[in-house]
């Protein structure tokens, strides 16, 4: 059934059984490289006003604004259109979907989606309207990655409690039914102020909140905490005008009530969430909220670390009975097999890794478990990690990775200038800007840290790397020094921890102050409590006045 921009009340056609469509990442026209730009906007209404001085349709104006900010998918609140339908703006470049009240009821509430026309043919399914306040759509981001987007319009602060409870009950049901492996994106106008108390709502609220919390905000924060969600509007440090989305009609103060919410595990995929202050008002008192989300996770180092741990575990298990549990082999032979088979599998490709401390801890933990199994060391022996490494005569994973990366960097330095690895190592972005918040760690930062830890001169290392033999010896000696420093630091840390444990004294508890009643055997815990208790004796004995012990003094 064709949908034109001249028809308004068009029922959605039945959804035929279709084959899995191409992914959003696999089509170059719909999403800018690996980013999904998604927006939330309370448009107040999608109905046309014939008395307006603007001849354009409301959907055409909104399409123009969405196209200006390169929005791929926008969730719309207060559409105020009847029933359920869709409308295609050919020139605007967007298709509108909505869910509203029946035609014979007042035109209030309503939610919807505005999706780029080039994305429509690549959707896994069309949007599904739950009720006039909730609408969902499921997207295929990659060959094995799905995302569920929820458009929400919550009741206002003065709405009845039954209406609020019904909305959050429906929302809770939808959130519970979303597959755990799906990315979850919840957007819309929640008519709630979540404030900035990130200490109380740790993991749900960021440090960059605005204003105070109201009752609707408590409901939203509670629901986010139940489902392990994070409000991305509060994660990025920026001016308040880029955080707030709605101006109070009387106080003229700006507040944040429109949100973009994702799972806590996906918060790193959100590059920025901000209000677009330069958007056309379109007869609405809300600002457009735009969030840029990273779609691809193929280059994430966490997945590579997990894969390396899995491969190394498989290699270790295949040699367990034949080598590592063989009592006829010496421990020295087992260690040699471990260094020749398991370690190369574990650290394959580590020359190009940009690691954080959490990755090194995971690798070191596996390294220790493997060595303890080979040396038949039980946890009951209470051996330190440094003693296990000394017995096995093997360095730490951290020092080994540093040695591998420095050797590879020296190899790149000796390459001709025409080689791509050398060009990438010395290249810089021609255009770009720093992202809000903490910056991502670069490979150059990793190399600089390794040079310092290995006691190699930062100013002369490139000249020394041109000589292969000299550089190899320098890196080997520096890695040995780095390993010794790590072992000494671990021993010092353990010694200080033991000293604190032995010198720690139990602080005596302060004496408890009590206030006995002079007229009965009751013991009161505070002076104000005693004063209130004496009033009961006054009432029982006909108005005689009493005072506390301190008052009589």
Phi, psi and omega in degrees: 000122182283142179242122181249167181276002179264348182252138185255309188262088183239122179287148179292136178289158177299143183277112179284161175287121183237158177283157177304126183280172173298155181281162178295326180285339183273001181241122190281349186268337191266327183233135180290102180053247186251015185250141173248119178261112184239142185230160176229129186211126170272105186271359180071317177191151172252000179282149181277147177249108183293335181276359183285154177280354179265124182281343185288155171290154180297321179295326179292321179293317180294321178299320179297318180290319179295321179293326180296325181260012174057042178282129177277313179222130179236138173262136186243139178244153181055054178289328176060028175259151185277150173058212181231134183191187179213155181214137183249124174264103184296309181283329180289330177091012182227152173246131184257134173239142181213161175221119183224186178287163176301160185295334182272005179249164181301145181277083178229163179061211181099140178230166181189181177231148168238114187240139178303140181299325181289348178265343188300314183289351182250014178279144176288327177201161179280161179301147181244120178275119179277308175203193184286356181241352184220138178210142184230158173210144180246127183247149172258110183275318180218184184299331181228021183233122178245158177223137176251121180252130183242125174262124186230145172225104186277157176297155180285175184294326182270009178288160180293150182298327179296323179293318179295315181297322179294319179297311183288336173292317177296319179296320179297322179295318180295315181297324180289332183273350178291129179303142183297331182278351179281147165286139183243127178231113181249120183227161172142186178266111183260359179048042185222143174251118184268348177073205185220022179277077183286342177290323180284321181250058182294131182092340179254323183242135178277183182279350189251041177286175183227136171071203183248174182262142172243182185297321177295325178295324177296319178298316181293315180296322179296317180293320178295321180293324179296322185256013176059052179250158180231139179272109188287341178299336185260014184262341191245133180279117180201173181296153183298331180292340176267358177258319186281153186231349185214138179258129178294133186293335182262309182281344182062021176266146182267138181229163178255110179228355177253130191229156169239118189237135180226174174292151180298325181289343181258009184295333178289339179282344180274113183277327179191147173223121184208163175271137181267100186286340183268009180286147175299138184295330178052037180061033178231149178263014179250145173270151175286129176259123180244134178234133178255120186242134178280125183274314188280137174237018184288334183259017180281130184293334180300316179297321179294319179297315179298321179293319179295319177297321179294315180295319179294322177297321177295318178295321180293318182293326179292335180258005186299302185287323185285327187238298193289333177256009179278116183284349179277349180261145177285157180297326179297321178293320179297320179295321178296320177294320178299317180290333183272335187243305188284312182299314176300326177292320181293321187255022179295124181081008182292345179299334183250011181283146168246095192263150170253174183297327181294326178290317180295324178295319179296318179291320178295322179297317177295320179301315180293318179299318181294316180294322179294325176291320180294317182274002178058049178257125179266158179293339178290341178288342177054052178270143177280160180296322181294323179292326177294317179295321179294320179294322179279347182055055183218142182281174177287161178294323181299314179292325179294317178296318178299319179295317179297317183291322179290323177295319179293321179297320176297323177296320179293322179299323182279356178289156172296156182295342181279348182285140183297317179303321180289323178295320179292321181297323183260003184280158176222154179289133177286317179231145179159172179210158180288137179286151177297148179087198180292143183271149179288147180285133180261163177296325178296323177296321178298315181296319180297319178295317180296322178297318179294316182294329180269008176059044178252136183298125182289336184273334186247007187291328180293322177292321180290331182289343180291336176263113187298311183296316179298316182294321180296315178294320180296317180293320180296316179293320179294321178295324177295319177296319178298318179296319177296319178298319179296317180293317179295321178296320178294321179293318178295320179296320178292320180297316179295323179295321178292321179295319178295324181291325182279328182268355182288129180248144179282122180287131179293143180287142179296145180298141180278129180263126178236161183228099179285147177281131181285353185247349178210181184270009184283140178254126182254143184275347182213160181292320179293328176292321177296320179298317178292325179293322180296333177296328178294321176295324179297316180291326183285329186256021170083033170094007177293136185274137177236159175221161179287170181298319181293328179290322180294328177292000000 
